[in-house]
Amino acid sequence: MTAATKEKPAAADEGQELTDGFNLIIDALKLNGLTTIYGVPGIPITDFGRMAQASGIRVLSFRHEQNAGYAAAIAGYLTKKPGICLTVSAPGFLNGLTTLAHATTNCFPMILISGSSEREIVDLQQGDYEEMDQLAIAKPLCKAAYRVLHAADIGIGIARAIRSAVSGRPGGVYLDLPAKLFGQVMNAEAGRKSLVKVIDPAPAQIPAPDAIKRALDVLKSARKPLIILGKGAAYAQADEAIKTFVEKSGVPFLPMSMAKGLLPDLHPQCAGAARSTVLKDSDVVVMIGARLNWLLSHGKGKTWGDAPKKFIQIDIEPKEMDSNVEIAAPVVGDIGSCMSALIEAMGKDWVKAPGDWSGAVSAKREENVAKMAPRLMNNNVPMDYHGALGVLRTIIKERPETILVNEGANTLDLARGVIDIYKPRKRLDVGTWGVMGIGMGQAIAAAVETGHKVLAVEGDSAFGFSGMEVETICRYGLPVCVVIFNNNGIYRGTDVNKAGTDPATTVFVAGARYDKMMEAFGGVGVNATSPDELKRAVNAALDSGKPTLINAVIDPAAGSESGRIGNLNPQSALKKK
Ligand code: ADP
Ligand code: TZD
Ligand code: MG
């Protein structure tokens, strides 16, 4: 321990201006433009939260750390700055940890700051209050993990956390702050000097010229090219460059779920409604900020058909190349720099993708859209998914600034297909893991970070994972409208347990009124039984900006097992019929 950080009472340093751990953490965050914290208070961070709030940082207190963590993760995605989640030791830390792993898996920049117990006691396992070796536990679940023991190291510790979160492939960072650190006192001037403003935290990564040339050579050889846009492309905020590249190439594009709206879903080149056709028939595929993981059937198998394919992959992470199939033209760099280099190298005389292919894709798309149209206009009572989603689709078309949050099984898979998105980063969802529980955390962060209105379309099961945060939405008066697709259960509300009196494992209380939950906290609750009622209620909520929860009564028999991914569900061959 250096002289500067010796713990002595302020009185001993009379005449000398002092600072402490609390203030240094706050100053370090503010110096780096990190002015919003999502968390849950308690020992040892209660006063820290108060002081942060008093200093002008916006501190949003949640009811459970997991929801605060999902809020921080999506804040990172929306802003390209690390979202900050603040938790207490052991149990609070563990509640937040799921979301740190989620942020890392989804390539969202986030910092989980957790208070922790005293090292001396933790390391001797002497049973401290909320004892846990948090740093060791966090390490395998995040991109980087650091602990700060001395007040004089707070500036460097926070700088390292920020740079680790946002540079290269973004991800989750753990920052361990033991209780004693907060109260450590040091000379204020030395403290100020110890802070670090991170310069260029996510440096541009310029692609190699020969990688660009190779990529364009492969693209030129294509007869049936396809572009796949992923959430990495949306994250990059290189919207104009991506649009220019896509339009100049004339290549049909397929947006992954959170890349919807990067170019509007109604763009003439959008192949969203012809997904199976373009995956099967394409011969060259340009991946932009998207991985060939399970969501794209690992780039092989039935989904991709028999036609041989060449892949061009644009990604900031070199290790992503060849992860599932051979990449003929890897382009490693940040998407903004890669797009600019590609556009420049295409020159003035670039020949657009073959018209017969584009025409075939458009025809397939129109055919599928026409097939779907009548289902979306049905007025059935009880509602089915299509009737309810048809209404929400029109509302988003009329209000394209609205941010859509979406989770569930059928509620997710069908909404993703039906609700067109018109602007970048307006659709947030379960991401790479297909995790339930992101709903209210994402809705809160979306409202807080962007100031836009939020429509959260939630399966009744999905909502249950974060439902208590409707109180948080009411407490902060956020313009969030939650629509619960209430089909009395997981996938369907019709399962019966034939072996006894307990309910089946996938069903909930029939006819539950989730709208009453919102009313309990002073928000607006509506029970909607028809598409017309649903439409009126959502429009009223988005007009007023008042916290609203609409219980949309959906036919319990309308959904299918596991939504659209039933094929991933193992089945027992020995199952009794
Ligand atoms: P999706 O689920 O939409 O297919 P993924 O999360 O699988 O998207 O893929 C996102 C990819 O984007 C990751 O491989 C990540 O490394 C990459 N990525 C994230 N940010 C950038 C960036 N700024 N530039 C280039 N690649 C990026
Ligand atoms: N736990 C977590 C954290 N993530 C999960 N994905 C699941 C459990 C399993 N799961 C799904 O994959 S979807 C789902 C669960 C529990 C809920 C589906 O029911 P829902 O939607 O009511 O949200 P639908 O419309 O009834 O299909
Ligand atoms: Mg359900």
XYZ file of C-alpha atoms and ligand atoms in Angstrom:
632
model
C 0.000 0.000 0.000
C 1.417 3.373 -0.948
C 1.502 6.274 1.460
C -1.192 8.008 -0.546
C -3.749 5.270 -0.029
C -3.163 4.510 3.659
C -6.487 4.343 5.410
C -6.472 7.117 7.923
C -9.352 9.181 9.178
C -9.844 12.488 7.424
C -9.117 14.350 10.651
C -5.515 13.157 10.557
C -4.993 15.045 7.321
C -6.264 18.381 8.481
C -5.642 21.136 5.999
C -5.242 18.669 3.182
C -8.009 18.255 0.607
C -9.082 14.606 0.567
C -11.060 12.280 -1.618
C -12.101 8.654 -1.221
C -13.026 5.519 -3.121
C -16.684 6.543 -3.447
C -15.830 9.845 -5.083
C -13.050 8.504 -7.251
C -15.287 5.817 -8.785
C -17.960 8.414 -9.495
C -15.407 10.834 -10.973
C -13.821 8.112 -13.106
C -17.186 7.056 -14.541
C -18.239 10.625 -15.288
C -14.894 11.499 -16.815
C -15.548 8.718 -19.312
C -19.105 9.742 -20.067
C -20.680 6.857 -18.158
C -23.626 8.624 -16.590
C -26.250 5.926 -16.163
C -26.154 3.021 -13.705
C -28.619 0.129 -13.501
C -28.589 -1.780 -10.229
C -29.963 -2.867 -6.888
C -28.713 -1.217 -3.650
C -27.435 -2.892 -0.464
C -24.184 -3.522 1.437
C -21.591 -2.338 0.450
C -22.857 -0.087 -2.353
C -25.908 1.701 -0.909
C -24.097 4.944 -0.223
C -22.273 4.702 -3.503
C -25.628 4.682 -5.323
C -26.832 7.677 -3.304
C -23.661 9.638 -3.910
C -23.664 8.768 -7.610
C -27.232 10.034 -7.880
C -26.348 13.193 -5.954
C -23.466 13.783 -8.370
C -25.773 13.782 -11.401
C -25.364 10.181 -12.522
C -28.735 8.631 -13.352
C -29.121 5.628 -11.058
C -32.010 3.297 -11.870
C -32.900 1.006 -8.998
C -34.426 -2.299 -10.015
C -36.255 -5.052 -8.150
C -33.851 -7.790 -9.223
C -30.248 -7.601 -10.453
C -30.893 -9.763 -13.493
C -33.220 -7.155 -14.923
C -30.752 -4.368 -14.148
C -28.086 -6.428 -15.907
C -30.165 -6.987 -19.023
C -30.834 -3.256 -19.035
C -27.099 -2.497 -18.835
C -26.279 -5.012 -21.570
C -28.769 -3.548 -24.016
C -27.737 -0.007 -23.074
C -24.260 -1.027 -24.235
C -25.675 -2.319 -27.509
C -27.671 0.854 -28.127
C -24.959 3.362 -27.232
C -21.602 1.646 -27.984
C -20.564 2.627 -24.459
C -20.383 -0.019 -21.751
C -23.664 -0.341 -19.889
C -23.068 -0.290 -16.134
C -24.736 -2.712 -13.756
C -24.143 -2.304 -10.022
C -24.746 -5.134 -7.577
C -24.108 -6.122 -3.972
C -21.844 -9.031 -3.068
C -22.415 -12.790 -3.500
C -26.169 -13.234 -4.199
C -26.569 -9.875 -5.936
C -23.418 -10.520 -7.909
C -24.658 -13.957 -8.959
C -28.034 -12.530 -9.977
C -26.184 -10.117 -12.227
C -23.732 -12.674 -13.547
C -26.180 -14.319 -15.965
C -26.438 -11.015 -17.755
C -22.675 -10.530 -17.901
C -22.390 -13.883 -19.639
C -25.303 -12.880 -21.874
C -23.566 -9.617 -22.795
C -20.384 -11.495 -23.662
C -22.237 -14.077 -25.743
C -24.105 -11.354 -27.624
C -21.042 -9.093 -28.074
C -22.606 -6.236 -26.067
C -20.278 -3.997 -24.047
C -21.161 -4.028 -20.371
C -19.422 -3.644 -17.023
C -20.759 -5.478 -13.996
C -19.507 -3.573 -10.971
C -20.010 -5.557 -7.826
C -19.208 -4.780 -4.241
C -17.478 -7.680 -2.504
C -16.508 -8.788 0.989
C -13.089 -8.413 2.575
C -10.330 -10.234 0.742
C -8.535 -11.350 3.875
C -11.651 -13.095 5.154
C -12.806 -14.406 1.770
C -9.417 -15.921 0.983
C -9.239 -17.707 4.333
C -12.881 -18.735 3.915
C -13.764 -17.475 7.365
C -17.395 -16.811 6.590
C -17.721 -13.078 5.946
C -21.094 -11.459 5.268
C -21.968 -12.558 1.698
C -18.600 -14.204 1.259
C -17.622 -15.312 -2.210
C -14.541 -15.288 -4.419
C -16.414 -13.306 -7.047
C -13.469 -12.522 -9.307
C -12.670 -16.197 -9.812
C -16.287 -17.028 -10.543
C -16.781 -14.186 -13.003
C -13.622 -14.855 -15.025
C -14.765 -17.694 -17.282
C -18.051 -15.910 -17.996
C -16.765 -12.624 -19.317
C -14.239 -11.011 -21.600
C -12.102 -9.613 -18.767
C -12.267 -9.375 -14.979
C -10.440 -6.973 -12.682
C -10.286 -6.153 -8.974
C -9.239 -2.819 -7.506
C -7.694 -2.876 -4.018
C -6.279 0.643 -3.739
C -8.082 3.932 -4.229
C -5.119 5.144 -6.278
C -5.845 2.365 -8.833
C -9.524 3.191 -9.389
C -8.796 5.358 -12.431
C -6.739 2.659 -14.108
C -9.177 -0.090 -13.099
C -12.139 1.666 -14.672
C -10.124 2.583 -17.770
C -9.144 -1.055 -18.263
C -12.742 -2.154 -17.813
C -14.016 0.339 -20.399
C -11.388 -0.502 -22.999
C -11.867 -4.231 -22.518
C -15.633 -3.928 -22.940
C -15.737 -1.884 -26.154
C -12.546 -2.602 -28.100
C -12.364 -5.418 -30.646
C -15.356 -7.721 -30.240
C -17.397 -6.059 -27.489
C -18.354 -8.032 -24.390
C -18.931 -8.152 -20.666
C -16.334 -7.067 -18.100
C -16.391 -7.736 -14.385
C -15.062 -5.143 -11.945
C -14.686 -6.273 -8.326
C -14.714 -3.535 -5.710
C -14.198 -4.779 -2.124
C -16.128 -2.919 0.571
C -13.012 -1.381 2.084
C -12.080 0.361 -1.155
C -15.064 2.709 -1.047
C -13.979 4.358 2.171
C -10.250 4.536 1.407
C -9.055 8.106 1.660
C -6.335 9.777 -0.364
C -5.103 13.209 -1.279
C -7.608 14.812 -3.618
C -5.057 16.215 -6.057
C -3.284 12.854 -6.342
C -6.702 11.288 -6.795
C -7.588 13.629 -9.650
C -4.290 12.852 -11.345
C -4.879 9.117 -10.999
C -8.041 9.215 -13.132
C -7.800 8.173 -16.765
C -9.928 9.453 -19.614
C -9.802 6.593 -22.084
C -8.642 7.919 -25.443
C -10.155 6.178 -28.470
C -11.583 3.240 -26.479
C -12.634 1.271 -29.581
C -10.001 2.070 -32.215
C -10.960 1.595 -35.854
C -9.719 -1.703 -37.242
C -8.899 -1.164 -40.877
C -9.210 -4.221 -43.137
C -6.224 -5.293 -45.235
C -6.462 -4.157 -48.896
C -5.877 -7.679 -50.229
C -8.736 -8.980 -48.057
C -11.017 -6.375 -49.652
C -9.878 -7.335 -53.145
C -10.372 -11.046 -52.423
C -13.870 -10.383 -51.110
C -14.879 -8.390 -54.184
C -13.425 -11.026 -56.519
C -15.583 -13.653 -54.835
C -18.626 -11.381 -54.948
C -18.067 -10.673 -58.660
C -18.100 -14.394 -59.408
C -21.570 -14.779 -57.850
C -24.682 -15.565 -59.845
C -26.941 -15.655 -56.804
C -25.398 -13.542 -54.078
C -26.913 -12.890 -50.657
C -26.014 -10.471 -47.865
C -26.773 -11.438 -44.262
C -26.859 -8.560 -41.792
C -26.403 -9.377 -38.102
C -26.694 -7.453 -34.876
C -22.962 -6.688 -35.042
C -23.783 -4.566 -38.091
C -26.532 -2.790 -36.172
C -24.214 -2.286 -33.203
C -21.525 -0.714 -35.402
C -23.739 2.320 -36.184
C -22.367 2.416 -39.720
C -25.914 2.686 -41.062
C -25.241 4.916 -44.088
C -22.208 2.939 -45.251
C -24.083 -0.353 -44.946
C -27.000 1.057 -46.934
C -24.649 2.329 -49.647
C -22.872 -1.027 -49.892
C -26.106 -3.003 -50.065
C -27.701 -0.707 -52.647
C -24.600 -0.348 -54.779
C -24.171 -4.132 -54.860
C -27.843 -4.718 -55.657
C -27.612 -7.946 -53.648
C -30.707 -9.217 -51.781
C -30.215 -8.959 -48.018
C -31.502 -10.995 -45.108
C -31.568 -9.281 -41.708
C -31.053 -11.350 -38.556
C -33.665 -10.455 -35.958
C -31.928 -7.506 -34.289
C -30.564 -6.266 -37.636
C -34.102 -5.764 -38.908
C -34.592 -2.104 -39.768
C -30.932 -1.443 -40.533
C -32.466 -1.112 -43.966
C -36.272 -1.097 -43.835
C -37.944 -4.501 -44.029
C -39.944 -3.125 -46.975
C -36.775 -2.231 -48.929
C -36.978 -3.740 -52.445
C -33.824 -5.810 -51.802
C -35.026 -7.234 -48.467
C -35.306 -11.016 -48.641
C -36.723 -11.445 -45.130
C -39.937 -12.950 -46.456
C -38.021 -15.288 -48.797
C -35.628 -16.637 -46.172
C -35.651 -20.327 -47.017
C -35.305 -19.646 -50.737
C -32.297 -17.346 -50.445
C -30.485 -19.571 -47.945
C -30.969 -22.616 -50.176
C -30.343 -21.122 -53.595
C -27.629 -18.506 -53.012
C -24.087 -19.237 -54.211
C -22.114 -16.473 -52.474
C -23.050 -15.251 -49.010
C -21.694 -12.024 -47.500
C -21.933 -12.142 -43.705
C -21.831 -8.674 -42.130
C -21.624 -8.743 -38.316
C -23.460 -12.068 -38.103
C -22.183 -15.462 -36.973
C -22.813 -18.834 -38.592
C -24.136 -20.246 -35.302
C -27.313 -22.237 -34.591
C -29.460 -19.332 -35.750
C -28.118 -19.967 -39.275
C -27.900 -23.755 -38.931
C -24.092 -23.456 -38.708
C -23.875 -22.629 -42.409
C -24.647 -26.177 -43.543
C -27.278 -28.896 -43.812
C -30.779 -28.866 -45.243
C -31.393 -25.171 -44.592
C -28.564 -24.273 -46.944
C -29.508 -26.688 -49.744
C -27.183 -28.579 -52.073
C -25.825 -25.709 -54.153
C -22.143 -25.118 -53.291
C -21.581 -21.862 -51.414
C -18.783 -19.454 -50.864
C -18.768 -17.258 -47.802
C -17.383 -13.760 -47.418
C -17.341 -12.797 -43.748
C -16.893 -9.312 -42.354
C -16.205 -9.315 -38.626
C -13.973 -7.635 -36.092
C -13.071 -10.967 -34.492
C -10.497 -12.954 -36.510
C -11.267 -16.168 -34.606
C -14.821 -16.087 -35.946
C -13.560 -17.030 -39.420
C -13.907 -20.751 -40.303
C -15.751 -21.368 -37.027
C -18.353 -23.544 -38.761
C -17.547 -23.665 -42.475
C -14.683 -22.498 -44.645
C -14.685 -18.756 -45.233
C -13.471 -18.065 -48.778
C -12.908 -14.373 -48.120
C -12.388 -13.315 -44.503
C -12.450 -9.545 -43.983
C -11.309 -8.648 -40.494
C -12.043 -5.145 -39.335
C -14.718 -2.913 -37.882
C -17.813 -2.805 -40.041
C -17.663 0.937 -40.725
C -14.089 0.709 -42.021
C -14.813 -2.482 -43.967
C -17.868 -0.972 -45.656
C -15.968 2.154 -46.667
C -13.095 0.106 -48.070
C -15.470 -2.155 -50.017
C -17.477 0.748 -51.415
C -14.324 2.534 -52.494
C -12.843 -0.568 -54.131
C -16.106 -1.288 -55.988
C -15.512 1.928 -57.892
C -17.933 3.584 -60.293
C -18.519 0.700 -62.655
C -19.541 -2.028 -60.269
C -22.054 -4.346 -61.954
C -25.101 -5.036 -59.797
C -26.216 -8.540 -58.836
C -27.834 -10.469 -61.717
C -31.375 -9.249 -62.346
C -32.878 -12.710 -62.845
C -31.817 -13.683 -59.311
C -33.075 -10.442 -57.750
C -36.312 -10.869 -59.678
C -36.755 -14.439 -58.473
C -36.180 -13.373 -54.861
C -38.687 -10.503 -55.147
C -41.281 -12.785 -56.699
C -40.916 -15.311 -53.892
C -41.139 -12.531 -51.337
C -44.321 -11.079 -52.830
C -45.854 -14.527 -52.958
C -45.147 -15.177 -49.262
C -46.319 -11.733 -48.202
C -49.578 -12.191 -50.126
C -50.120 -15.585 -48.508
C -49.720 -14.125 -45.045
C -51.860 -10.986 -45.570
C -55.369 -12.388 -44.954
C -54.271 -14.152 -41.748
C -53.050 -10.858 -40.330
C -56.432 -9.241 -40.877
C -58.485 -11.850 -39.044
C -60.725 -10.607 -36.257
C -61.062 -13.891 -34.357
C -62.060 -13.908 -30.703
C -60.235 -15.275 -28.803
C -57.379 -13.787 -30.787
C -54.801 -15.940 -32.520
C -51.201 -14.766 -32.872
C -51.679 -13.489 -36.412
C -54.757 -11.429 -35.652
C -53.034 -9.733 -32.705
C -49.737 -9.278 -34.527
C -51.434 -7.833 -37.619
C -52.592 -4.947 -35.438
C -49.164 -4.384 -33.872
C -47.549 -4.506 -37.316
C -49.685 -1.588 -38.499
C -48.980 0.370 -35.325
C -45.199 0.040 -35.778
C -45.570 1.046 -39.428
C -47.345 4.208 -38.311
C -44.867 4.810 -35.461
C -41.487 3.636 -36.801
C -39.532 5.393 -34.029
C -41.005 3.044 -31.447
C -38.567 0.493 -30.053
C -39.916 -3.037 -30.114
C -38.826 -5.442 -27.376
C -39.830 -9.054 -27.980
C -39.554 -12.365 -26.130
C -41.447 -15.637 -25.807
C -41.603 -18.688 -28.055
C -44.520 -18.344 -30.489
C -44.803 -14.720 -29.424
C -41.173 -14.199 -30.455
C -40.986 -16.259 -33.609
C -44.216 -14.989 -35.104
C -43.686 -11.339 -34.141
C -40.212 -11.423 -35.696
C -41.710 -12.491 -39.011
C -44.817 -10.325 -38.965
C -43.758 -6.963 -37.510
C -41.729 -4.990 -40.051
C -39.049 -2.682 -38.677
C -38.150 0.530 -40.448
C -35.166 2.007 -38.614
C -31.882 0.708 -37.182
C -31.747 -0.705 -33.644
C -35.519 -0.557 -33.145
C -35.909 -4.266 -32.476
C -34.430 -5.793 -29.308
C -34.923 -9.387 -28.338
C -33.656 -12.603 -26.768
C -30.413 -12.603 -28.781
C -27.945 -15.415 -29.250
C -29.109 -17.608 -26.376
C -32.844 -17.216 -26.916
C -33.024 -16.275 -23.255
C -36.298 -15.478 -21.491
C -36.202 -12.596 -19.023
C -34.735 -9.751 -21.080
C -38.105 -8.032 -21.473
C -38.549 -5.400 -18.793
C -34.811 -4.718 -18.433
C -34.488 -4.025 -22.154
C -37.690 -1.975 -22.203
C -36.477 0.214 -19.354
C -33.013 0.767 -20.824
C -34.422 1.434 -24.294
C -36.664 4.165 -22.891
C -33.932 5.623 -20.688
C -31.152 5.589 -23.285
C -33.087 6.734 -26.351
C -36.038 8.742 -25.061
C -38.247 6.863 -27.547
C -41.424 5.024 -26.709
C -41.183 1.301 -26.199
C -43.569 -1.500 -27.125
C -42.711 -4.780 -25.372
C -44.421 -7.795 -26.918
C -44.152 -10.594 -24.391
C -45.223 -14.192 -24.048
C -46.952 -14.704 -20.700
C -44.161 -17.032 -19.584
C -41.409 -14.755 -20.859
C -42.917 -11.783 -19.033
C -42.937 -13.691 -15.754
C -39.143 -13.688 -15.631
C -38.977 -9.905 -15.206
C -42.583 -8.948 -14.450
C -41.920 -7.277 -11.104
C -40.114 -4.482 -12.948
C -43.458 -3.029 -13.995
C -43.149 -1.276 -10.639
C -39.813 0.163 -11.816
C -41.458 1.333 -15.054
C -44.188 3.070 -13.030
C -41.750 4.497 -10.476
C -39.679 6.206 -13.169
C -42.748 7.021 -15.284
C -41.272 5.457 -18.418
C -43.156 5.428 -21.749
C -43.363 1.649 -21.966
C -46.359 -0.272 -23.262
C -46.222 -3.975 -22.430
C -48.454 -6.310 -24.405
C -48.703 -9.789 -22.936
C -49.739 -12.525 -25.334
C -51.612 -14.476 -22.701
C -52.223 -18.012 -23.921
C -52.232 -19.445 -20.375
C -48.814 -20.988 -20.632
C -45.565 -21.957 -22.267
C -46.159 -22.587 -26.010
C -49.828 -23.433 -25.379
C -52.212 -23.360 -22.458
C -53.843 -26.691 -23.195
C -51.527 -29.362 -21.772
C -53.048 -31.775 -19.243
C -51.189 -33.825 -16.631
C -52.725 -37.262 -16.941
C -50.838 -38.708 -13.945
C -52.278 -36.693 -11.076
C -53.866 -33.514 -9.818
C -50.921 -31.140 -10.298
C -51.235 -28.945 -13.367
C -49.217 -29.857 -16.485
C -45.685 -28.428 -16.479
C -46.326 -25.933 -19.265
C -49.600 -24.353 -18.154
C -50.331 -21.379 -15.901
C -53.429 -20.138 -14.091
C -56.037 -19.896 -16.819
C -57.467 -16.471 -17.576
C -54.888 -14.588 -15.484
C -55.232 -10.791 -15.557
C -51.700 -9.439 -15.858
C -53.150 -5.966 -16.470
C -54.013 -5.780 -12.761
C -50.307 -5.928 -11.928
C -49.763 -2.610 -13.670
C -52.770 -1.076 -11.963
C -51.330 -2.053 -8.593
C -48.504 0.444 -9.159
C -50.549 3.253 -10.668
C -50.044 2.405 -14.332
C -52.747 1.742 -16.914
C -54.004 -1.834 -17.228
C -56.208 -3.041 -20.101
C -57.721 -6.429 -20.824
C -57.950 -6.810 -24.615
C -59.966 -9.661 -26.095
C -60.133 -8.634 -29.762
C -57.746 -7.113 -32.307
C -59.791 -3.885 -32.228
C -59.489 -3.556 -28.456
C -55.795 -4.291 -28.670
C -55.287 -1.637 -31.324
C -57.134 1.012 -29.352
C -55.237 0.245 -26.151
C -51.762 0.258 -27.739
C -52.414 3.482 -29.630
C -53.667 5.142 -26.450
C -50.560 3.980 -24.570
C -48.176 5.223 -27.239
C -50.042 8.536 -27.503
C -49.996 9.165 -23.772
C -46.583 7.651 -22.971
C -48.089 6.357 -19.715
C -46.829 3.046 -18.344
C -49.356 0.561 -19.689
C -49.834 -3.191 -19.586
C -52.258 -4.847 -21.958
C -53.346 -8.393 -21.244
C -53.999 -9.678 -24.786
C -56.126 -12.802 -24.508
C -54.800 -15.350 -26.999
C -56.425 -18.678 -27.875
C -54.590 -21.217 -25.631
C -54.588 -23.702 -28.515
C -53.056 -21.356 -31.088
C -49.329 -21.860 -30.452
C -46.987 -24.700 -31.308
C -44.429 -26.500 -29.132
C -41.191 -24.457 -28.934
C -42.526 -21.953 -31.475
C -40.488 -22.298 -34.671
C -37.570 -24.262 -33.198
C -39.347 -27.466 -32.217
C -36.739 -29.358 -34.257
C -34.156 -28.614 -31.528
C -36.235 -30.378 -28.880
C -35.013 -33.897 -28.020
C -37.825 -36.452 -27.818
C -37.845 -39.717 -25.914
C -38.254 -42.705 -28.204
C -39.749 -44.536 -25.207
C -42.431 -41.896 -24.567
C -45.834 -43.404 -23.691
C -48.468 -42.236 -26.156
P -26.759 -12.196 -35.152
O -27.247 -12.936 -33.937
O -27.570 -10.998 -35.465
O -26.530 -13.116 -36.314
P -24.184 -12.293 -33.911
O -24.295 -11.800 -32.514
O -24.170 -13.767 -34.109
O -25.316 -11.599 -34.791
O -22.876 -11.729 -34.570
C -22.403 -10.445 -34.325
C -20.990 -10.385 -34.861
O -20.654 -9.028 -35.075
C -19.942 -10.958 -33.911
O -19.207 -11.972 -34.539
C -19.064 -9.758 -33.567
O -17.689 -10.083 -33.470
C -19.309 -8.829 -34.727
N -19.147 -7.411 -34.429
C -19.645 -6.721 -33.377
N -19.327 -5.423 -33.483
C -18.613 -5.278 -34.616
C -18.000 -4.174 -35.280
N -18.085 -2.941 -34.791
N -17.344 -4.405 -36.432
C -17.253 -5.670 -36.939
N -17.829 -6.739 -36.360
C -18.503 -6.556 -35.224
N -35.404 -20.209 -19.210
C -34.673 -19.266 -19.835
C -33.838 -18.312 -19.031
N -34.681 -19.121 -21.158
C -35.424 -19.993 -21.897
N -35.375 -19.836 -23.214
C -36.236 -20.970 -21.284
C -36.186 -21.034 -19.924
C -37.107 -21.967 -22.048
N -38.190 -21.263 -22.747
C -38.104 -20.956 -24.084
O -37.150 -21.195 -24.829
S -39.469 -20.101 -24.585
C -40.184 -20.163 -23.050
C -39.362 -20.839 -22.156
C -39.717 -21.040 -20.736
C -41.505 -19.526 -22.780
C -42.490 -19.640 -23.914
O -43.768 -19.273 -23.482
P -44.337 -17.832 -23.684
O -44.539 -17.751 -25.271
O -45.614 -17.746 -22.969
O -43.327 -16.818 -23.333
P -45.656 -18.508 -26.142
O -46.263 -17.447 -26.993
O -46.673 -19.117 -25.212
O -45.016 -19.557 -26.994
Mg -47.514 -18.221 -23.546
